Coordinates of C-alpha atoms in Angstrom, one line a residue:
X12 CA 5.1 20.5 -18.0
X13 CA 4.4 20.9 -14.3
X14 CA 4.6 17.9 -12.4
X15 CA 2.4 17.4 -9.0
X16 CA 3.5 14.8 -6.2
X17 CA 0.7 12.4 -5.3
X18 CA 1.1 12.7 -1.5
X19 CA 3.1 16.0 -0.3
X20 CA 6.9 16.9 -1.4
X21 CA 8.4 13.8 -1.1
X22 CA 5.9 11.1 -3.0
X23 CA 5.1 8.1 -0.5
X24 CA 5.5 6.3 -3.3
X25 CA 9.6 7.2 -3.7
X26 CA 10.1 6.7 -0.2
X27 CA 8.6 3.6 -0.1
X28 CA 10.5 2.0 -2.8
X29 CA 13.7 2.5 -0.9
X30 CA 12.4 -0.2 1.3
X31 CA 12.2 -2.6 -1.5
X32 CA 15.7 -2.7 -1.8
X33 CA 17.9 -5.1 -3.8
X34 CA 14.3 -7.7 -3.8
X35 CA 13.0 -4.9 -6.2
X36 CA 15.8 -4.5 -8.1
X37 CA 15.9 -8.3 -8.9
X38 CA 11.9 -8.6 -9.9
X39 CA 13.1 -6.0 -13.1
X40 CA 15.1 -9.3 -14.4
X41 CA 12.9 -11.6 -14.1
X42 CA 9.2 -11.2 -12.5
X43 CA 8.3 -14.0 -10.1
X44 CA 5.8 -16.6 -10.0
X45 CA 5.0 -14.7 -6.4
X46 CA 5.1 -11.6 -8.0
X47 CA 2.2 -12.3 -10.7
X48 CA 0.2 -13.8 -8.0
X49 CA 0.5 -10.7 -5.8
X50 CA -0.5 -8.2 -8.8
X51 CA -3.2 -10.7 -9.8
X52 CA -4.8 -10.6 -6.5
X53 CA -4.3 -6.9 -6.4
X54 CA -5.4 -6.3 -9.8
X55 CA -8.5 -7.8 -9.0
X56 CA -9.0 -7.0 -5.4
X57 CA -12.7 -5.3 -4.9
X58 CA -11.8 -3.3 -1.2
X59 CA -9.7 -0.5 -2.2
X60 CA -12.6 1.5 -3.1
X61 CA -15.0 3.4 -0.4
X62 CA -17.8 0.5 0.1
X63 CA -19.8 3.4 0.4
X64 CA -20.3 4.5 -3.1
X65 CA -22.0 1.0 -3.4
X66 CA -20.0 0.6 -7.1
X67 CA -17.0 -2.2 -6.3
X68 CA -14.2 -1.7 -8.6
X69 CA -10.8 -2.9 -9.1
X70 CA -8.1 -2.0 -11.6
X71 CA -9.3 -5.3 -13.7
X72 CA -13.0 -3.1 -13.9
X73 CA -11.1 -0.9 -16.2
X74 CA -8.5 -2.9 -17.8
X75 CA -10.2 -6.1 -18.3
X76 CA -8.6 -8.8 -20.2
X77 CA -10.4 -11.4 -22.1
X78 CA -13.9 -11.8 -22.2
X79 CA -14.8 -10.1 -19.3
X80 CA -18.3 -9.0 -19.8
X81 CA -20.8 -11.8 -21.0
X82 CA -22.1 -10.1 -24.6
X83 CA -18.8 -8.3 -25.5
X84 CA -16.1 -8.5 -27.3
X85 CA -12.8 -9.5 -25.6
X86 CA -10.4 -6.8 -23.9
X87 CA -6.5 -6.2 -23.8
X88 CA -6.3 -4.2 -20.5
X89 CA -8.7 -1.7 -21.7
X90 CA -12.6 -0.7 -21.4
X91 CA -15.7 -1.3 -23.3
X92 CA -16.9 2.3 -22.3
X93 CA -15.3 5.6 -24.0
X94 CA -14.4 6.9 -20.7
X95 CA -14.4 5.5 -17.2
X96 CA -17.0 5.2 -14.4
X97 CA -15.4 5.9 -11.0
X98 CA -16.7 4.0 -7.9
X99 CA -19.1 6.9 -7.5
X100 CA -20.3 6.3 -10.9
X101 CA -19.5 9.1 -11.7
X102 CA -18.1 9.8 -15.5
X103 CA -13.9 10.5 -16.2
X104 CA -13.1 12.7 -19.2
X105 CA -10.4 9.8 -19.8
X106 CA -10.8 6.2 -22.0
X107 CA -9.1 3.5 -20.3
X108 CA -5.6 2.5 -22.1
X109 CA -4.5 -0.8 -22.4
X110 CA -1.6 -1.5 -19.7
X111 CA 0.4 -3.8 -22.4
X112 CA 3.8 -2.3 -22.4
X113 CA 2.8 0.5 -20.6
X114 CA 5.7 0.6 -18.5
X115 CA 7.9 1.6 -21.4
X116 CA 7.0 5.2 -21.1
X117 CA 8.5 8.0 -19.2
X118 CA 5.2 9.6 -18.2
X119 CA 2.3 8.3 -17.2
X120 CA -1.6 9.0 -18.2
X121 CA -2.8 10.1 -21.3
X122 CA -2.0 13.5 -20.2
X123 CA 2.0 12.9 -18.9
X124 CA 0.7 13.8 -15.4
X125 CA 2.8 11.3 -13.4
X126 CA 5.9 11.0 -13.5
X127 CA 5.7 6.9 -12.7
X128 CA 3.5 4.3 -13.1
X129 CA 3.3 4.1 -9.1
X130 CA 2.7 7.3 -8.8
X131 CA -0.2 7.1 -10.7
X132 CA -1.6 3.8 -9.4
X133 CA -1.2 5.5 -5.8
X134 CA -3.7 8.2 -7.0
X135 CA -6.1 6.3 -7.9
X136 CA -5.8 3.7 -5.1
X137 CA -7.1 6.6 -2.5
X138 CA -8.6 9.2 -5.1
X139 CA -11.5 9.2 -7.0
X140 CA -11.2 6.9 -9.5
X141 CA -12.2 4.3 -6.1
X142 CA -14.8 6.8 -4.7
X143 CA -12.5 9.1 -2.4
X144 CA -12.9 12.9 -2.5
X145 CA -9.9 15.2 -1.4
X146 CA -10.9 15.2 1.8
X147 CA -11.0 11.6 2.6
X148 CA -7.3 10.9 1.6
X149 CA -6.7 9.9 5.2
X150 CA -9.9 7.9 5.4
X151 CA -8.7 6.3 2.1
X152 CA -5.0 5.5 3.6
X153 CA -6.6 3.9 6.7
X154 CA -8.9 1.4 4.5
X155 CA -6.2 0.5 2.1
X156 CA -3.9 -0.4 5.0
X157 CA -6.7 -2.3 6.5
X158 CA -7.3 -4.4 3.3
X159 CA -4.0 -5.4 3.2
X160 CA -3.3 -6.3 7.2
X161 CA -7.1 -7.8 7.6
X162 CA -9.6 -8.2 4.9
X163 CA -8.4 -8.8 1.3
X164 CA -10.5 -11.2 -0.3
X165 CA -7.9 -12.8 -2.4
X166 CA -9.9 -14.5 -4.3
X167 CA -7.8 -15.8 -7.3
X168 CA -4.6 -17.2 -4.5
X169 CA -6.3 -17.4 -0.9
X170 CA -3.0 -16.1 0.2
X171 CA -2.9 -13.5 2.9
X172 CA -1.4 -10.1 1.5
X173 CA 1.5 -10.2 4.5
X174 CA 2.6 -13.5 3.4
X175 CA 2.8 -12.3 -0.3
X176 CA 4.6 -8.8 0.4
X177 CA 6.9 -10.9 3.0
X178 CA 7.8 -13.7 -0.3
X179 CA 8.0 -11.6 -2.7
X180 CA 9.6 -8.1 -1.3
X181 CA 10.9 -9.4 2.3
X182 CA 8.8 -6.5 4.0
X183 CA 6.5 -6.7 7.1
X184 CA 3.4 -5.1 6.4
X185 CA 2.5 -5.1 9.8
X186 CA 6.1 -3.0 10.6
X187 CA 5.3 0.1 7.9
X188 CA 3.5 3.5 9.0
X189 CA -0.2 3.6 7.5
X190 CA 0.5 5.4 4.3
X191 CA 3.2 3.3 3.2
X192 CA 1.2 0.0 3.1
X193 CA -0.7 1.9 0.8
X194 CA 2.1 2.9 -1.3
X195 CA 3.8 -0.5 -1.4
X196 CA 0.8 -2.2 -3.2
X197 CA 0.9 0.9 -5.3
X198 CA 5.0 -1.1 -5.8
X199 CA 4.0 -3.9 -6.4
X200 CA 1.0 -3.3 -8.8
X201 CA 3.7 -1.0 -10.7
X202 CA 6.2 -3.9 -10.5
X203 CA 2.5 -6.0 -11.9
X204 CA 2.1 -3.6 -14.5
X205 CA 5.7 -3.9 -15.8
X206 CA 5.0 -7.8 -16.7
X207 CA 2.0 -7.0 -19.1
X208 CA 3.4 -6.7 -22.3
X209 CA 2.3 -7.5 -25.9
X210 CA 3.4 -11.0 -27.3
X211 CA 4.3 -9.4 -31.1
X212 CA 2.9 -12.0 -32.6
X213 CA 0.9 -10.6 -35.4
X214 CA 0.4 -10.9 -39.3
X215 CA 2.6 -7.6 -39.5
X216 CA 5.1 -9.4 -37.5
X217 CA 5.4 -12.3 -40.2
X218 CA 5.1 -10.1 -42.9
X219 CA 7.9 -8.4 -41.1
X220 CA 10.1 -11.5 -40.8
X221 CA 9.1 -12.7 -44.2
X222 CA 10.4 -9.7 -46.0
X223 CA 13.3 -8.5 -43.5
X224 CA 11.8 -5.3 -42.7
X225 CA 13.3 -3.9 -39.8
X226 CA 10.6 -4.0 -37.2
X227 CA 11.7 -1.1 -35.1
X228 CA 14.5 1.7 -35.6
X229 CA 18.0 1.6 -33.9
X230 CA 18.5 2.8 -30.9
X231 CA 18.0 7.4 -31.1
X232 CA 17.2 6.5 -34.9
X233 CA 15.5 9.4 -36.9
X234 CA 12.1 8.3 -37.7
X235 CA 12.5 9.7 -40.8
X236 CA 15.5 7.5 -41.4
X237 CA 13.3 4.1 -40.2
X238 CA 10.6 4.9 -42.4
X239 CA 13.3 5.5 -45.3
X240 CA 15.0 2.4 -44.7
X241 CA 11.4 0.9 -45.0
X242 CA 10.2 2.4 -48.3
X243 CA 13.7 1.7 -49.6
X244 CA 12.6 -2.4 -48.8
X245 CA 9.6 -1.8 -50.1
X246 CA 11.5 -0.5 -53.6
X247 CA 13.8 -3.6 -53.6
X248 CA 11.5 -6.2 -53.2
X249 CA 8.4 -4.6 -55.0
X250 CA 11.3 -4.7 -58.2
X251 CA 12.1 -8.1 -57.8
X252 CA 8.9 -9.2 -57.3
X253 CA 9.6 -10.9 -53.9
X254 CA 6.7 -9.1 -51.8
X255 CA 5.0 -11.7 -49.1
X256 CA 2.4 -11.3 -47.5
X257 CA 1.3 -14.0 -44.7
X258 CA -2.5 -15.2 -45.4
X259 CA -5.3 -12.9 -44.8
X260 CA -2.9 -9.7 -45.1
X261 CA -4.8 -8.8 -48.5
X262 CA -3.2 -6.7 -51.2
X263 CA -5.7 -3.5 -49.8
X264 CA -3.7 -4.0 -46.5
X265 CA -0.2 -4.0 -48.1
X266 CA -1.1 -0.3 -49.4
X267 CA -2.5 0.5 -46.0
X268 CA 1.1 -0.4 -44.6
X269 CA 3.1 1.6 -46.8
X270 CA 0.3 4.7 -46.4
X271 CA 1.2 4.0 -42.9
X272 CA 5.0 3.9 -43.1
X273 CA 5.3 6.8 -45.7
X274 CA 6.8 10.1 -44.9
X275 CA 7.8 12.0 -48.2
X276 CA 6.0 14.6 -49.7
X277 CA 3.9 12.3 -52.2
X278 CA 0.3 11.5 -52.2
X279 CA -1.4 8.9 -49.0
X280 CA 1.4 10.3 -46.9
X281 CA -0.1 8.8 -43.9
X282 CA 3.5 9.8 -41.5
X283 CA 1.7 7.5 -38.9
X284 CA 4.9 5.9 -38.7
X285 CA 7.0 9.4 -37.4
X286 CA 4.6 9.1 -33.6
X287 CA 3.5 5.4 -33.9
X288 CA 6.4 3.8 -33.8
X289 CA 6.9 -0.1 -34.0
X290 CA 7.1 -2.1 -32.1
X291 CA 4.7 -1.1 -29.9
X292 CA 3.7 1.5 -32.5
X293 CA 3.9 4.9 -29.9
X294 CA 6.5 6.6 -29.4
X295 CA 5.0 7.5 -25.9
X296 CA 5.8 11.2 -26.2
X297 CA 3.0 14.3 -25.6
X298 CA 1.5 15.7 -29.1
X299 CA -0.5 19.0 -29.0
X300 CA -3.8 18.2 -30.4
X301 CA -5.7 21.8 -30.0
X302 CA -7.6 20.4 -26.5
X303 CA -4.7 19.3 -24.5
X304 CA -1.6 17.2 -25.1
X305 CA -1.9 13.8 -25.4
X306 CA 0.5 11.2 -25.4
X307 CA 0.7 8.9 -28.7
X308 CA -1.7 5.6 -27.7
X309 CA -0.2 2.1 -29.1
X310 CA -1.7 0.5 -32.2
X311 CA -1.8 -3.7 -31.4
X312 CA -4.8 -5.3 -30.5
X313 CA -7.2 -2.5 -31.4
X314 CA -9.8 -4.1 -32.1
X315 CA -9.9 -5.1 -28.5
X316 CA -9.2 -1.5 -27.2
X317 CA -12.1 0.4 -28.9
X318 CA -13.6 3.0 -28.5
X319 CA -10.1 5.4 -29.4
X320 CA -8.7 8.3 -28.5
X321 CA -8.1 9.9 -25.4
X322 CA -11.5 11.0 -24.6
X323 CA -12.8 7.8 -26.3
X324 CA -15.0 9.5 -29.1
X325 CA -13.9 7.5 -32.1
X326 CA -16.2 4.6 -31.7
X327 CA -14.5 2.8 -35.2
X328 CA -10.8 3.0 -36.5
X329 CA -12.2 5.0 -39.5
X330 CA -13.6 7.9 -36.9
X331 CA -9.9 7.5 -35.4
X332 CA -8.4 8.3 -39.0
X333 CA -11.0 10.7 -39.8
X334 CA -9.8 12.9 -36.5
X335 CA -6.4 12.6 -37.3
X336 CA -7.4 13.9 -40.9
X337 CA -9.1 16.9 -39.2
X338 CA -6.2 17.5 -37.0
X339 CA -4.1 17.7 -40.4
X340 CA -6.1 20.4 -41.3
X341 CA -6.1 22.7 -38.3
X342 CA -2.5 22.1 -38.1
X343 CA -2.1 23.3 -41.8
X344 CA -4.2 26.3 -40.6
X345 CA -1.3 26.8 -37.7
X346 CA -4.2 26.1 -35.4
X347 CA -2.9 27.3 -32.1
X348 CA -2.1 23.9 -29.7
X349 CA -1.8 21.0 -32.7
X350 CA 1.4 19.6 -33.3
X351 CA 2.7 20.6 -37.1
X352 CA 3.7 16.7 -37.5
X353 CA -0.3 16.6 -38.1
X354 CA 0.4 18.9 -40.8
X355 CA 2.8 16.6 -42.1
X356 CA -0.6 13.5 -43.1
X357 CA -1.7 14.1 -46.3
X358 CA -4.4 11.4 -46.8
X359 CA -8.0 11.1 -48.6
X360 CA -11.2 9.0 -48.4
X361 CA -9.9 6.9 -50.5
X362 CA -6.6 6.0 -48.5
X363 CA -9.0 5.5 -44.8
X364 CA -10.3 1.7 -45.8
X365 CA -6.7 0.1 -46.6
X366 CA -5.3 2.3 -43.3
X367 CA -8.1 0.5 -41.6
X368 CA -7.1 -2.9 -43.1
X369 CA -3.5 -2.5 -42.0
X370 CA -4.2 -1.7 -38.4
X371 CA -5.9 -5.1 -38.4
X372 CA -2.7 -7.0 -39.4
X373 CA -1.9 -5.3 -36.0
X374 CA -3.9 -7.7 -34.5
X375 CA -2.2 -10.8 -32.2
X376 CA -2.6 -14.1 -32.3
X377 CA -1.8 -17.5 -30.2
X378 CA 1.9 -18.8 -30.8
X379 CA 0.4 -21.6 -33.3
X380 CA -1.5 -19.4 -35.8
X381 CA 1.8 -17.3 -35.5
X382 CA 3.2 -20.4 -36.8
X383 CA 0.8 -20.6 -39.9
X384 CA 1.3 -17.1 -40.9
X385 CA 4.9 -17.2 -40.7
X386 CA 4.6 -20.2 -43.3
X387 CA 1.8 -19.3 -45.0
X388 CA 2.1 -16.5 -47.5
X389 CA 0.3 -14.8 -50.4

């Protein structure tokens, strides 16, 4: 897949992270406190975008966490809309992803258009996702670099953005050439990014523990092999009746899970399992689906990501199943542009509610009801 550089030949972004030096290389081990501050204020900050569009927006717009809009339901990083408004208001052709884990991937955007997670933040610091058109790139690099030297409101530390980028990366701001105080908050957001992560703390992950199932393959594993080793669990403790299942993960979502995990050519062959692969459940990879390739979204916590898909038109996790059943079909019809792994689902009506009722076990919970389900089983 062709690749384009955000700024010119040589990415600002790249050269810029040069200048990080061995600081950088030390936030990978262990994030600071003065790190989260930074992205938190960044995250958040409201002046990135062209105050002309009238429309303030922030990453945190668009990957809200929590209960961010009075009336709806809380967020992981994600959206309430099925795709984006930009600072212009004016509709993307993309839903918002959730950022957990994100950084695990070797692409970026649902379509693998960047080839790093900077890249991509740079884009969209000083493009139009925050109201700047082609032509006001330089425009855009001038008011970024003012926000940071003057007028960031830093409203969550009250900390100047020099003093942060001096703490936490040792560079001087004031020192760098206009467009690479732009890319080094495009750093450190990336370096932000890279602490969000999902805290694997749902029912499948007691159910997991409870009945040894491995709860992601080996290192360059076959997925066919995981899922093997998983229905060949399933076999040994189904026989000796020693299947547990932590409160609330019903009997309808057991059959859900192994739909889910099941490869072989039986019926509710879900193959879920051969793209959505635990833990994270993606396997962050490109999959043709007829309109574009797409790269495999994660499954936790979806029921604080809807609406689904890349283009957000599956509103419930039934329309999501439903899609993935028609793309089974046009890949059994060789439809030109759909991976043949579609080809490989073989599911009905019949197997959509328990799918549904497994991808709620997916679900993540505070460390104390983690607790309860870990000693609480059916």
């Amino acid at each position: 897949m062709k690749r384009r550089s955000v700024i010119g030949p040589a990415p600002l972004a790249m050269a810029t992270a040069l200048l990080f030096g061995a600081a950088a290389a030390a936030q990978e081990e262990e994030p600071s406190q003065a790190l989260q501050q930074l992205g938190t204020d960044l995250f958040a900050e409201l002046l990135f975008n062209n105050q002309g569009t009238g429309f303030a927006i922030a990453c945190s717009v668009c990957h809200a966490i929590g209960e961010s809009v009075p009336g709806k339901p809380e967020r992981y990083y994600a959206d309430h809309t099925p795709t984006s408004l930009t600072a212009n208001r004016e509709t993307t052709e993309r839903n918002a992803q959730t950022l957990a884990d994100a950084s695990r991937a070797e692409v970026f955007g649902w379509d693998g258009a960047y080839d790093s997670m900077e890249d991509m933040i740079l884009d969209k610091l000083v493009g139009k996702q925050y109201g700047w058109n082609d032509e006001d790139r330089d425009a855009a690099m001038d008011n970024a670099t003012y926000v940071l030297l003057n007028e960031g409101h830093n409203a969550i530390s009250g900390v100047p953005y020099l003093d942060q980028f001096q703490e936490v990366y040792g560079l001087d701001l004031e020192s760098l050439p206009r467009p690479e105080v732009a890319a080094a908050a495009a750093r450190a957001l990336a370096d932000y990014t890279a602490t969000l992560s999902y805290t694997m703390t749902a029912r499948w992950d007691a159910f997991a523990e409870q009945n040894r199932f491995r709860k992601q393959p080996n290192d360059d594993e076959d997925m066919l092999n995981y899922a093997a080793s998983i229905e060949s669990r399933i076999f040994n403790q189904e026989g000796r009746n020693l299947i547990r299942r932590p409160e609330g993960f019903t009997e309808a979502a057991y059959e859900g899970f192994k739909t889910f995990f099941r490869v072989f050519d039986v019926e509710s062959v879900g193959n879920c399992v051969r793209c959505h692969v635990p833990p994270t459940f993606t396997d962050y990879a490109l999959h043709g689906t007829g309109a574009g390739d797409f790269k495999t979204p994660p499954l936790r916590n979806l029921s604080r990501t809807d609406p689904y898909l890349h283009d957000g038109g599956a509103a419930t996790l039934e329309d999501a199943i439903r899609a993935h059943m028609a793309l089974a079909e046009a890949a059994d019809n060789e439809q030109e542009g759909v991976d043949p792994l579609f080809g490989e689902i073989n599911i009905s009506d019949t197997d959509i509610e328990p799918l549904v009722l497994f991808l709620q076990m997916l679900d993540e919970v505070g460390p104390d009801n983690f607790r309860h389900y870990l000693i609480n089983f059916e």
